[in-house]
Amino acid sequence: MLSVLRNDWLPLACLPQTYNLAKYSGAILCPHGMHCLHDVVHVWMCLSCHKLLMVRTPLQPKDAMANFQYYMHVELPQEVQDSIGSASSLELMLVAACCATVITHHYQTKSI
């Protein structure tokens, strides 16, 4: 089940470091939904994600963090976190537009 929550398109430096990624099979998860960050135990999730992940052939939920919804806030250097925190609405919209372009490119590439 955890293997469908991976995103092998992300660079290694961008992967979560707040929990033991190897123990969770490389799954990109929200640490707030995890009972333990160092070993595989219960993970809280919404009902729609649970349904998709618990079928015979697990499917990645479209809103999963592994589906390019992971923004690595915790892994960012403090100066970058401070810059995002003090950015204007226009600056944040420009960054969001660039991210949307990259995500669209990845979806087009995957479909080929």
PDB file of N, CA and C in Angstrom:
ATOM      1  N   MET A   1       0.821  -1.193   0.000  1.00  0.00           N
ATOM      2  CA  MET A   1       0.000   0.000   0.000  1.00  0.00           C
ATOM      3  C   MET A   1       0.870   1.264   0.000  1.00  0.00           C
ATOM      4  N   LEU A   2       1.931   1.266   0.785  1.00  0.00           N
ATOM      5  CA  LEU A   2       2.769   2.460   0.874  1.00  0.00           C
ATOM      6  C   LEU A   2       3.525   2.749  -0.416  1.00  0.00           C
ATOM      7  N   SER A   3       3.763   1.733  -1.226  1.00  0.00           N
ATOM      8  CA  SER A   3       4.541   1.939  -2.450  1.00  0.00           C
ATOM      9  C   SER A   3       3.828   2.855  -3.443  1.00  0.00           C
ATOM     10  N   VAL A   4       2.500   2.932  -3.410  1.00  0.00           N
ATOM     11  CA  VAL A   4       1.791   3.838  -4.327  1.00  0.00           C
ATOM     12  C   VAL A   4       1.830   5.274  -3.834  1.00  0.00           C
ATOM     13  N   LEU A   5       2.358   5.500  -2.639  1.00  0.00           N
ATOM     14  CA  LEU A   5       2.463   6.850  -2.092  1.00  0.00           C
ATOM     15  C   LEU A   5       3.869   7.416  -2.254  1.00  0.00           C
ATOM     16  N   ARG A   6       4.598   6.869  -3.210  1.00  0.00           N
ATOM     17  CA  ARG A   6       5.942   7.363  -3.544  1.00  0.00           C
ATOM     18  C   ARG A   6       5.842   8.360  -4.693  1.00  0.00           C
ATOM     19  N   ASN A   7       6.883   9.163  -4.857  1.00  0.00           N
ATOM     20  CA  ASN A   7       7.006  10.005  -6.037  1.00  0.00           C
ATOM     21  C   ASN A   7       8.470   9.990  -6.439  1.00  0.00           C
ATOM     22  N   ASP A   8       8.806   9.126  -7.373  1.00  0.00           N
ATOM     23  CA  ASP A   8      10.191   8.966  -7.796  1.00  0.00           C
ATOM     24  C   ASP A   8      10.679  10.092  -8.698  1.00  0.00           C
ATOM     25  N   TRP A   9       9.804  11.039  -9.021  1.00  0.00           N
ATOM     26  CA  TRP A   9      10.198  12.189  -9.820  1.00  0.00           C
ATOM     27  C   TRP A   9      10.875  13.263  -8.967  1.00  0.00           C
ATOM     28  N   LEU A  10      10.688  13.222  -7.663  1.00  0.00           N
ATOM     29  CA  LEU A  10      11.273  14.245  -6.787  1.00  0.00           C
ATOM     30  C   LEU A  10      12.748  13.972  -6.551  1.00  0.00           C
ATOM     31  N   PRO A  11      13.570  15.022  -6.544  1.00  0.00           N
ATOM     32  CA  PRO A  11      14.991  14.826  -6.237  1.00  0.00           C
ATOM     33  C   PRO A  11      15.168  14.320  -4.800  1.00  0.00           C
ATOM     34  N   LEU A  12      16.206  13.548  -4.558  1.00  0.00           N
ATOM     35  CA  LEU A  12      16.449  12.995  -3.226  1.00  0.00           C
ATOM     36  C   LEU A  12      16.552  14.074  -2.159  1.00  0.00           C
ATOM     37  N   ALA A  13      17.140  15.212  -2.493  1.00  0.00           N
ATOM     38  CA  ALA A  13      17.310  16.287  -1.517  1.00  0.00           C
ATOM     39  C   ALA A  13      15.975  16.896  -1.080  1.00  0.00           C
ATOM     40  N   CYS A  14      14.927  16.671  -1.846  1.00  0.00           N
ATOM     41  CA  CYS A  14      13.623  17.248  -1.542  1.00  0.00           C
ATOM     42  C   CYS A  14      12.709  16.309  -0.762  1.00  0.00           C
ATOM     43  N   LEU A  15      13.118  15.077  -0.569  1.00  0.00           N
ATOM     44  CA  LEU A  15      12.262  14.110   0.105  1.00  0.00           C
ATOM     45  C   LEU A  15      12.180  14.402   1.599  1.00  0.00           C
ATOM     46  N   PRO A  16      11.099  13.992   2.247  1.00  0.00           N
ATOM     47  CA  PRO A  16      10.924  14.263   3.683  1.00  0.00           C
ATOM     48  C   PRO A  16      12.052  13.705   4.534  1.00  0.00           C
ATOM     49  N   GLN A  17      12.432  14.482   5.529  1.00  0.00           N
ATOM     50  CA  GLN A  17      13.452  14.042   6.469  1.00  0.00           C
ATOM     51  C   GLN A  17      12.921  14.065   7.898  1.00  0.00           C
ATOM     52  N   THR A  18      11.639  14.353   8.048  1.00  0.00           N
ATOM     53  CA  THR A  18      11.048  14.446   9.375  1.00  0.00           C
ATOM     54  C   THR A  18      10.652  13.079   9.934  1.00  0.00           C
ATOM     55  N   TYR A  19      10.672  12.036   9.092  1.00  0.00           N
ATOM     56  CA  TYR A  19      10.377  10.679   9.541  1.00  0.00           C
ATOM     57  C   TYR A  19      11.270   9.713   8.779  1.00  0.00           C
ATOM     58  N   ASN A  20      11.293   8.466   9.206  1.00  0.00           N
ATOM     59  CA  ASN A  20      12.151   7.453   8.602  1.00  0.00           C
ATOM     60  C   ASN A  20      11.542   7.014   7.268  1.00  0.00           C
ATOM     61  N   LEU A  21      11.965   7.666   6.213  1.00  0.00           N
ATOM     62  CA  LEU A  21      11.421   7.442   4.875  1.00  0.00           C
ATOM     63  C   LEU A  21      11.627   6.001   4.404  1.00  0.00           C
ATOM     64  N   ALA A  22      12.765   5.420   4.713  1.00  0.00           N
ATOM     65  CA  ALA A  22      13.052   4.048   4.286  1.00  0.00           C
ATOM     66  C   ALA A  22      12.096   3.052   4.939  1.00  0.00           C
ATOM     67  N   LYS A  23      11.805   3.232   6.209  1.00  0.00           N
ATOM     68  CA  LYS A  23      10.891   2.313   6.906  1.00  0.00           C
ATOM     69  C   LYS A  23       9.484   2.386   6.330  1.00  0.00           C
ATOM     70  N   TYR A  24       9.108   3.559   5.811  1.00  0.00           N
ATOM     71  CA  TYR A  24       7.781   3.749   5.219  1.00  0.00           C
ATOM     72  C   TYR A  24       7.814   3.536   3.708  1.00  0.00           C
ATOM     73  N   SER A  25       8.763   2.769   3.216  1.00  0.00           N
ATOM     74  CA  SER A  25       8.879   2.386   1.791  1.00  0.00           C
ATOM     75  C   SER A  25       8.942   3.584   0.851  1.00  0.00           C
ATOM     76  N   GLY A  26       9.499   4.682   1.314  1.00  0.00           N
ATOM     77  CA  GLY A  26       9.631   5.870   0.475  1.00  0.00           C
ATOM     78  C   GLY A  26       8.337   6.643   0.300  1.00  0.00           C
ATOM     79  N   ALA A  27       7.302   6.292   1.046  1.00  0.00           N
ATOM     80  CA  ALA A  27       6.010   6.970   0.925  1.00  0.00           C
ATOM     81  C   ALA A  27       6.109   8.396   1.452  1.00  0.00           C
ATOM     82  N   ILE A  28       5.509   9.316   0.724  1.00  0.00           N
ATOM     83  CA  ILE A  28       5.472  10.709   1.154  1.00  0.00           C
ATOM     84  C   ILE A  28       4.187  10.900   1.950  1.00  0.00           C
ATOM     85  N   LEU A  29       4.360  11.077   3.251  1.00  0.00           N
ATOM     86  CA  LEU A  29       3.240  11.151   4.179  1.00  0.00           C
ATOM     87  C   LEU A  29       3.290  12.442   4.982  1.00  0.00           C
ATOM     88  N   CYS A  30       2.160  12.808   5.539  1.00  0.00           N
ATOM     89  CA  CYS A  30       2.101  13.960   6.444  1.00  0.00           C
ATOM     90  C   CYS A  30       2.471  13.472   7.842  1.00  0.00           C
ATOM     91  N   PRO A  31       3.533  14.009   8.433  1.00  0.00           N
ATOM     92  CA  PRO A  31       3.949  13.549   9.761  1.00  0.00           C
ATOM     93  C   PRO A  31       2.873  13.729  10.833  1.00  0.00           C
ATOM     94  N   HIS A  32       1.951  14.659  10.617  1.00  0.00           N
ATOM     95  CA  HIS A  32       0.897  14.895  11.608  1.00  0.00           C
ATOM     96  C   HIS A  32      -0.082  13.719  11.680  1.00  0.00           C
ATOM     97  N   GLY A  33      -0.146  12.907  10.641  1.00  0.00           N
ATOM     98  CA  GLY A  33      -1.035  11.752  10.633  1.00  0.00           C
ATOM     99  C   GLY A  33      -0.361  10.468  11.055  1.00  0.00           C
ATOM    100  N   MET A  34       0.888  10.573  11.491  1.00  0.00           N
ATOM    101  CA  MET A  34       1.655   9.385  11.843  1.00  0.00           C
ATOM    102  C   MET A  34       1.748   9.251  13.362  1.00  0.00           C
ATOM    103  N   HIS A  35       1.563   8.020  13.863  1.00  0.00           N
ATOM    104  CA  HIS A  35       1.693   7.770  15.298  1.00  0.00           C
ATOM    105  C   HIS A  35       3.165   7.711  15.714  1.00  0.00           C
ATOM    106  N   CYS A  36       4.028   7.267  14.806  1.00  0.00           N
ATOM    107  CA  CYS A  36       5.452   7.122  15.104  1.00  0.00           C
ATOM    108  C   CYS A  36       6.251   7.529  13.866  1.00  0.00           C
ATOM    109  N   LEU A  37       7.261   8.372  14.065  1.00  0.00           N
ATOM    110  CA  LEU A  37       8.068   8.848  12.938  1.00  0.00           C
ATOM    111  C   LEU A  37       9.244   7.927  12.628  1.00  0.00           C
ATOM    112  N   HIS A  38       9.526   6.970  13.507  1.00  0.00           N
ATOM    113  CA  HIS A  38      10.729   6.153  13.348  1.00  0.00           C
ATOM    114  C   HIS A  38      10.455   4.696  12.998  1.00  0.00           C
ATOM    115  N   ASP A  39       9.195   4.280  13.075  1.00  0.00           N
ATOM    116  CA  ASP A  39       8.855   2.900  12.757  1.00  0.00           C
ATOM    117  C   ASP A  39       7.440   2.854  12.198  1.00  0.00           C
ATOM    118  N   VAL A  40       7.148   1.865  11.393  1.00  0.00           N
ATOM    119  CA  VAL A  40       5.843   1.759  10.740  1.00  0.00           C
ATOM    120  C   VAL A  40       4.792   1.301  11.752  1.00  0.00           C
ATOM    121  N   VAL A  41       3.861   2.177  12.005  1.00  0.00           N
ATOM    122  CA  VAL A  41       2.695   1.871  12.844  1.00  0.00           C
ATOM    123  C   VAL A  41       1.484   2.520  12.186  1.00  0.00           C
ATOM    124  N   HIS A  42       0.437   2.746  12.921  1.00  0.00           N
ATOM    125  CA  HIS A  42      -0.790   3.314  12.369  1.00  0.00           C
ATOM    126  C   HIS A  42      -0.557   4.679  11.729  1.00  0.00           C
ATOM    127  N   VAL A  43      -1.249   4.905  10.609  1.00  0.00           N
ATOM    128  CA  VAL A  43      -1.232   6.199   9.928  1.00  0.00           C
ATOM    129  C   VAL A  43      -2.686   6.639   9.771  1.00  0.00           C
ATOM    130  N   TRP A  44      -2.998   7.840  10.216  1.00  0.00           N
ATOM    131  CA  TRP A  44      -4.346   8.368  10.064  1.00  0.00           C
ATOM    132  C   TRP A  44      -4.526   8.872   8.648  1.00  0.00           C
ATOM    133  N   MET A  45      -5.676   8.620   8.063  1.00  0.00           N
ATOM    134  CA  MET A  45      -5.973   9.125   6.720  1.00  0.00           C
ATOM    135  C   MET A  45      -7.473   9.297   6.568  1.00  0.00           C
ATOM    136  N   CYS A  46      -7.846  10.079   5.583  1.00  0.00           N
ATOM    137  CA  CYS A  46      -9.272  10.301   5.333  1.00  0.00           C
ATOM    138  C   CYS A  46      -9.897   9.038   4.738  1.00  0.00           C
ATOM    139  N   LEU A  47     -11.209   8.981   4.788  1.00  0.00           N
ATOM    140  CA  LEU A  47     -11.938   7.801   4.332  1.00  0.00           C
ATOM    141  C   LEU A  47     -11.739   7.540   2.837  1.00  0.00           C
ATOM    142  N   SER A  48     -11.727   8.607   2.013  1.00  0.00           N
ATOM    143  CA  SER A  48     -11.572   8.397   0.569  1.00  0.00           C
ATOM    144  C   SER A  48     -10.184   7.838   0.231  1.00  0.00           C
ATOM    145  N   CYS A  49      -9.141   8.313   0.911  1.00  0.00           N
ATOM    146  CA  CYS A  49      -7.796   7.773   0.691  1.00  0.00           C
ATOM    147  C   CYS A  49      -7.723   6.330   1.170  1.00  0.00           C
ATOM    148  N   HIS A  50      -8.319   6.065   2.317  1.00  0.00           N
ATOM    149  CA  HIS A  50      -8.308   4.708   2.879  1.00  0.00           C
ATOM    150  C   HIS A  50      -8.942   3.716   1.911  1.00  0.00           C
ATOM    151  N   LYS A  51     -10.056   4.103   1.302  1.00  0.00           N
ATOM    152  CA  LYS A  51     -10.732   3.206   0.349  1.00  0.00           C
ATOM    153  C   LYS A  51      -9.836   2.875  -0.836  1.00  0.00           C
ATOM    154  N   LEU A  52      -9.163   3.887  -1.400  1.00  0.00           N
ATOM    155  CA  LEU A  52      -8.313   3.664  -2.569  1.00  0.00           C
ATOM    156  C   LEU A  52      -7.069   2.843  -2.239  1.00  0.00           C
ATOM    157  N   LEU A  53      -6.568   3.009  -1.035  1.00  0.00           N
ATOM    158  CA  LEU A  53      -5.335   2.319  -0.661  1.00  0.00           C
ATOM    159  C   LEU A  53      -5.569   0.887  -0.175  1.00  0.00           C
ATOM    160  N   MET A  54      -6.784   0.571   0.217  1.00  0.00           N
ATOM    161  CA  MET A  54      -7.057  -0.745   0.787  1.00  0.00           C
ATOM    162  C   MET A  54      -7.682  -1.736  -0.200  1.00  0.00           C
ATOM    163  N   VAL A  55      -7.819  -1.358  -1.461  1.00  0.00           N
ATOM    164  CA  VAL A  55      -8.346  -2.290  -2.455  1.00  0.00           C
ATOM    165  C   VAL A  55      -7.260  -3.302  -2.825  1.00  0.00           C
ATOM    166  N   ARG A  56      -7.639  -4.331  -3.565  1.00  0.00           N
ATOM    167  CA  ARG A  56      -6.688  -5.401  -3.920  1.00  0.00           C
ATOM    168  C   ARG A  56      -5.445  -4.838  -4.618  1.00  0.00           C
ATOM    169  N   THR A  57      -5.646  -3.942  -5.576  1.00  0.00           N
ATOM    170  CA  THR A  57      -4.534  -3.243  -6.222  1.00  0.00           C
ATOM    171  C   THR A  57      -4.623  -1.782  -5.794  1.00  0.00           C
ATOM    172  N   PRO A  58      -3.837  -1.371  -4.793  1.00  0.00           N
ATOM    173  CA  PRO A  58      -3.945  -0.007  -4.264  1.00  0.00           C
ATOM    174  C   PRO A  58      -3.719   1.049  -5.344  1.00  0.00           C
ATOM    175  N   LEU A  59      -4.460   2.141  -5.241  1.00  0.00           N
ATOM    176  CA  LEU A  59      -4.354   3.271  -6.155  1.00  0.00           C
ATOM    177  C   LEU A  59      -3.916   4.506  -5.393  1.00  0.00           C
ATOM    178  N   GLN A  60      -3.142   5.365  -6.057  1.00  0.00           N
ATOM    179  CA  GLN A  60      -2.727   6.599  -5.419  1.00  0.00           C
ATOM    180  C   GLN A  60      -3.882   7.595  -5.453  1.00  0.00           C
ATOM    181  N   PRO A  61      -4.314   8.112  -4.305  1.00  0.00           N
ATOM    182  CA  PRO A  61      -5.374   9.124  -4.294  1.00  0.00           C
ATOM    183  C   PRO A  61      -4.910  10.380  -5.019  1.00  0.00           C
ATOM    184  N   LYS A  62      -5.825  11.045  -5.733  1.00  0.00           N
ATOM    185  CA  LYS A  62      -5.414  12.234  -6.499  1.00  0.00           C
ATOM    186  C   LYS A  62      -4.944  13.358  -5.589  1.00  0.00           C
ATOM    187  N   ASP A  63      -5.414  13.394  -4.351  1.00  0.00           N
ATOM    188  CA  ASP A  63      -4.984  14.436  -3.420  1.00  0.00           C
ATOM    189  C   ASP A  63      -3.843  14.000  -2.515  1.00  0.00           C
ATOM    190  N   ALA A  64      -3.217  12.873  -2.823  1.00  0.00           N
ATOM    191  CA  ALA A  64      -2.101  12.386  -2.009  1.00  0.00           C
ATOM    192  C   ALA A  64      -0.923  13.350  -2.119  1.00  0.00           C
ATOM    193  N   MET A  65      -0.182  13.475  -1.039  1.00  0.00           N
ATOM    194  CA  MET A  65       1.003  14.342  -1.062  1.00  0.00           C
ATOM    195  C   MET A  65       2.001  13.864  -2.107  1.00  0.00           C
ATOM    196  N   ALA A  66       2.026  12.578  -2.369  1.00  0.00           N
ATOM    197  CA  ALA A  66       2.947  12.025  -3.361  1.00  0.00           C
ATOM    198  C   ALA A  66       2.575  12.428  -4.779  1.00  0.00           C
ATOM    199  N   ASN A  67       1.363  12.896  -4.980  1.00  0.00           N
ATOM    200  CA  ASN A  67       0.896  13.304  -6.297  1.00  0.00           C
ATOM    201  C   ASN A  67       1.178  14.798  -6.513  1.00  0.00           C
ATOM    202  N   PHE A  68       2.436  15.166  -6.311  1.00  0.00           N
ATOM    203  CA  PHE A  68       2.915  16.544  -6.477  1.00  0.00           C
ATOM    204  C   PHE A  68       2.167  17.536  -5.592  1.00  0.00           C
ATOM    205  N   GLN A  69       1.720  17.075  -4.415  1.00  0.00           N
ATOM    206  CA  GLN A  69       1.095  17.957  -3.432  1.00  0.00           C
ATOM    207  C   GLN A  69       2.026  18.185  -2.248  1.00  0.00           C
ATOM    208  N   TYR A  70       3.247  17.692  -2.327  1.00  0.00           N
ATOM    209  CA  TYR A  70       4.225  17.800  -1.238  1.00  0.00           C
ATOM    210  C   TYR A  70       5.103  19.013  -1.491  1.00  0.00           C
ATOM    211  N   TYR A  71       5.146  19.912  -0.523  1.00  0.00           N
ATOM    212  CA  TYR A  71       5.872  21.165  -0.722  1.00  0.00           C
ATOM    213  C   TYR A  71       7.120  21.303   0.139  1.00  0.00           C
ATOM    214  N   MET A  72       7.463  20.248   0.876  1.00  0.00           N
ATOM    215  CA  MET A  72       8.689  20.183   1.682  1.00  0.00           C
ATOM    216  C   MET A  72       8.960  21.410   2.539  1.00  0.00           C
ATOM    217  N   HIS A  73       7.939  22.004   3.135  1.00  0.00           N
ATOM    218  CA  HIS A  73       8.118  23.195   3.965  1.00  0.00           C
ATOM    219  C   HIS A  73       9.148  22.989   5.071  1.00  0.00           C
ATOM    220  N   VAL A  74       9.095  21.868   5.742  1.00  0.00           N
ATOM    221  CA  VAL A  74       9.984  21.617   6.874  1.00  0.00           C
ATOM    222  C   VAL A  74      11.435  21.475   6.415  1.00  0.00           C
ATOM    223  N   GLU A  75      11.664  20.937   5.221  1.00  0.00           N
ATOM    224  CA  GLU A  75      13.018  20.704   4.729  1.00  0.00           C
ATOM    225  C   GLU A  75      13.660  21.954   4.126  1.00  0.00           C
ATOM    226  N   LEU A  76      12.876  23.005   3.908  1.00  0.00           N
ATOM    227  CA  LEU A  76      13.431  24.225   3.330  1.00  0.00           C
ATOM    228  C   LEU A  76      14.365  24.915   4.321  1.00  0.00           C
ATOM    229  N   PRO A  77      15.443  25.548   3.827  1.00  0.00           N
ATOM    230  CA  PRO A  77      16.306  26.327   4.714  1.00  0.00           C
ATOM    231  C   PRO A  77      15.493  27.443   5.382  1.00  0.00           C
ATOM    232  N   GLN A  78      15.896  27.839   6.573  1.00  0.00           N
ATOM    233  CA  GLN A  78      15.145  28.834   7.342  1.00  0.00           C
ATOM    234  C   GLN A  78      14.967  30.143   6.579  1.00  0.00           C
ATOM    235  N   GLU A  79      15.980  30.568   5.833  1.00  0.00           N
ATOM    236  CA  GLU A  79      15.858  31.835   5.088  1.00  0.00           C
ATOM    237  C   GLU A  79      14.780  31.737   4.001  1.00  0.00           C
ATOM    238  N   VAL A  80      14.624  30.558   3.400  1.00  0.00           N
ATOM    239  CA  VAL A  80      13.574  30.374   2.398  1.00  0.00           C
ATOM    240  C   VAL A  80      12.207  30.360   3.074  1.00  0.00           C
ATOM    241  N   GLN A  81      12.095  29.697   4.220  1.00  0.00           N
ATOM    242  CA  GLN A  81      10.841  29.704   4.964  1.00  0.00           C
ATOM    243  C   GLN A  81      10.453  31.133   5.345  1.00  0.00           C
ATOM    244  N   ASP A  82      11.440  31.924   5.778  1.00  0.00           N
ATOM    245  CA  ASP A  82      11.175  33.319   6.147  1.00  0.00           C
ATOM    246  C   ASP A  82      10.735  34.131   4.931  1.00  0.00           C
ATOM    247  N   SER A  83      11.362  33.873   3.776  1.00  0.00           N
ATOM    248  CA  SER A  83      10.995  34.596   2.551  1.00  0.00           C
ATOM    249  C   SER A  83       9.568  34.280   2.132  1.00  0.00           C
ATOM    250  N   ILE A  84       9.185  33.017   2.218  1.00  0.00           N
ATOM    251  CA  ILE A  84       7.816  32.638   1.868  1.00  0.00           C
ATOM    252  C   ILE A  84       6.838  33.279   2.842  1.00  0.00           C
ATOM    253  N   GLY A  85       7.211  33.290   4.118  1.00  0.00           N
ATOM    254  CA  GLY A  85       6.346  33.887   5.135  1.00  0.00           C
ATOM    255  C   GLY A  85       6.129  35.373   4.950  1.00  0.00           C
ATOM    256  N   SER A  86       7.109  36.049   4.382  1.00  0.00           N
ATOM    257  CA  SER A  86       6.992  37.504   4.206  1.00  0.00           C
ATOM    258  C   SER A  86       6.657  37.911   2.771  1.00  0.00           C
ATOM    259  N   ALA A  87       6.399  36.935   1.897  1.00  0.00           N
ATOM    260  CA  ALA A  87       6.101  37.233   0.488  1.00  0.00           C
ATOM    261  C   ALA A  87       4.720  37.872   0.351  1.00  0.00           C
ATOM    262  N   SER A  88       4.605  38.708  -0.656  1.00  0.00           N
ATOM    263  CA  SER A  88       3.306  39.331  -0.946  1.00  0.00           C
ATOM    264  C   SER A  88       2.410  38.322  -1.669  1.00  0.00           C
ATOM    265  N   SER A  89       1.150  38.649  -1.770  1.00  0.00           N
ATOM    266  CA  SER A  89       0.210  37.774  -2.479  1.00  0.00           C
ATOM    267  C   SER A  89       0.630  37.597  -3.936  1.00  0.00           C
ATOM    268  N   LEU A  90       1.089  38.668  -4.573  1.00  0.00           N
ATOM    269  CA  LEU A  90       1.519  38.601  -5.968  1.00  0.00           C
ATOM    270  C   LEU A  90       2.717  37.658  -6.122  1.00  0.00           C
ATOM    271  N   GLU A  91       3.681  37.781  -5.214  1.00  0.00           N
ATOM    272  CA  GLU A  91       4.855  36.903  -5.286  1.00  0.00           C
ATOM    273  C   GLU A  91       4.467  35.439  -5.107  1.00  0.00           C
ATOM    274  N   LEU A  92       3.559  35.158  -4.193  1.00  0.00           N
ATOM    275  CA  LEU A  92       3.103  33.777  -3.983  1.00  0.00           C
ATOM    276  C   LEU A  92       2.349  33.256  -5.200  1.00  0.00           C
ATOM    277  N   MET A  93       1.560  34.121  -5.850  1.00  0.00           N
ATOM    278  CA  MET A  93       0.841  33.702  -7.060  1.00  0.00           C
ATOM    279  C   MET A  93       1.817  33.377  -8.181  1.00  0.00           C
ATOM    280  N   LEU A  94       2.901  34.140  -8.301  1.00  0.00           N
ATOM    281  CA  LEU A  94       3.909  33.865  -9.332  1.00  0.00           C
ATOM    282  C   LEU A  94       4.582  32.513  -9.080  1.00  0.00           C
ATOM    283  N   VAL A  95       4.912  32.235  -7.828  1.00  0.00           N
ATOM    284  CA  VAL A  95       5.517  30.945  -7.491  1.00  0.00           C
ATOM    285  C   VAL A  95       4.527  29.821  -7.778  1.00  0.00           C
ATOM    286  N   ALA A  96       3.268  30.016  -7.408  1.00  0.00           N
ATOM    287  CA  ALA A  96       2.246  28.992  -7.651  1.00  0.00           C
ATOM    288  C   ALA A  96       2.076  28.739  -9.151  1.00  0.00           C
ATOM    289  N   ALA A  97       2.131  29.787  -9.952  1.00  0.00           N
ATOM    290  CA  ALA A  97       1.991  29.632 -11.400  1.00  0.00           C
ATOM    291  C   ALA A  97       3.155  28.815 -11.965  1.00  0.00           C
ATOM    292  N   CYS A  98       4.363  29.054 -11.469  1.00  0.00           N
ATOM    293  CA  CYS A  98       5.520  28.276 -11.926  1.00  0.00           C
ATOM    294  C   CYS A  98       5.375  26.816 -11.526  1.00  0.00           C
ATOM    295  N   CYS A  99       4.920  26.570 -10.302  1.00  0.00           N
ATOM    296  CA  CYS A  99       4.729  25.182  -9.847  1.00  0.00           C
ATOM    297  C   CYS A  99       3.678  24.486 -10.694  1.00  0.00           C
ATOM    298  N   ALA A 100       2.600  25.183 -11.024  1.00  0.00           N
ATOM    299  CA  ALA A 100       1.533  24.584 -11.834  1.00  0.00           C
ATOM    300  C   ALA A 100       2.061  24.205 -13.214  1.00  0.00           C
ATOM    301  N   THR A 101       2.937  25.027 -13.774  1.00  0.00           N
ATOM    302  CA  THR A 101       3.524  24.725 -15.076  1.00  0.00           C
ATOM    303  C   THR A 101       4.362  23.458 -15.007  1.00  0.00           C
ATOM    304  N   VAL A 102       5.152  23.304 -13.951  1.00  0.00           N
ATOM    305  CA  VAL A 102       5.992  22.121 -13.786  1.00  0.00           C
ATOM    306  C   VAL A 102       5.126  20.877 -13.608  1.00  0.00           C
ATOM    307  N   ILE A 103       4.090  20.983 -12.794  1.00  0.00           N
ATOM    308  CA  ILE A 103       3.205  19.845 -12.558  1.00  0.00           C
ATOM    309  C   ILE A 103       2.518  19.431 -13.854  1.00  0.00           C
ATOM    310  N   THR A 104       2.052  20.408 -14.630  1.00  0.00           N
ATOM    311  CA  THR A 104       1.428  20.103 -15.907  1.00  0.00           C
ATOM    312  C   THR A 104       2.407  19.375 -16.821  1.00  0.00           C
ATOM    313  N   HIS A 105       3.642  19.804 -16.833  1.00  0.00           N
ATOM    314  CA  HIS A 105       4.676  19.149 -17.641  1.00  0.00           C
ATOM    315  C   HIS A 105       4.842  17.693 -17.202  1.00  0.00           C
ATOM    316  N   HIS A 106       4.892  17.444 -15.901  1.00  0.00           N
ATOM    317  CA  HIS A 106       5.062  16.074 -15.404  1.00  0.00           C
ATOM    318  C   HIS A 106       3.891  15.195 -15.820  1.00  0.00           C
ATOM    319  N   TYR A 107       2.671  15.712 -15.723  1.00  0.00           N
ATOM    320  CA  TYR A 107       1.507  14.915 -16.127  1.00  0.00           C
ATOM    321  C   TYR A 107       1.557  14.607 -17.621  1.00  0.00           C
ATOM    322  N   GLN A 108       1.975  15.571 -18.427  1.00  0.00           N
ATOM    323  CA  GLN A 108       2.063  15.329 -19.869  1.00  0.00           C
ATOM    324  C   GLN A 108       3.139  14.300 -20.159  1.00  0.00           C
ATOM    325  N   THR A 109       4.263  14.366 -19.457  1.00  0.00           N
ATOM    326  CA  THR A 109       5.357  13.429 -19.669  1.00  0.00           C
ATOM    327  C   THR A 109       4.952  12.028 -19.249  1.00  0.00           C
ATOM    328  N   LYS A 110       4.234  11.890 -18.131  1.00  0.00           N
ATOM    329  CA  LYS A 110       3.824  10.574 -17.660  1.00  0.00           C
ATOM    330  C   LYS A 110       2.870   9.908 -18.627  1.00  0.00           C
ATOM    331  N   SER A 111       2.016  10.682 -19.287  1.00  0.00           N
ATOM    332  CA  SER A 111       1.030  10.092 -20.193  1.00  0.00           C
ATOM    333  C   SER A 111       1.662   9.550 -21.469  1.00  0.00           C
ATOM    334  N   ILE A 112       2.844  10.030 -21.828  1.00  0.00           N
ATOM    335  CA  ILE A 112       3.556   9.524 -22.996  1.00  0.00           C
ATOM    336  C   ILE A 112       4.098   8.158 -22.660  1.00  0.00           C
TER     337      ILE A 112
END
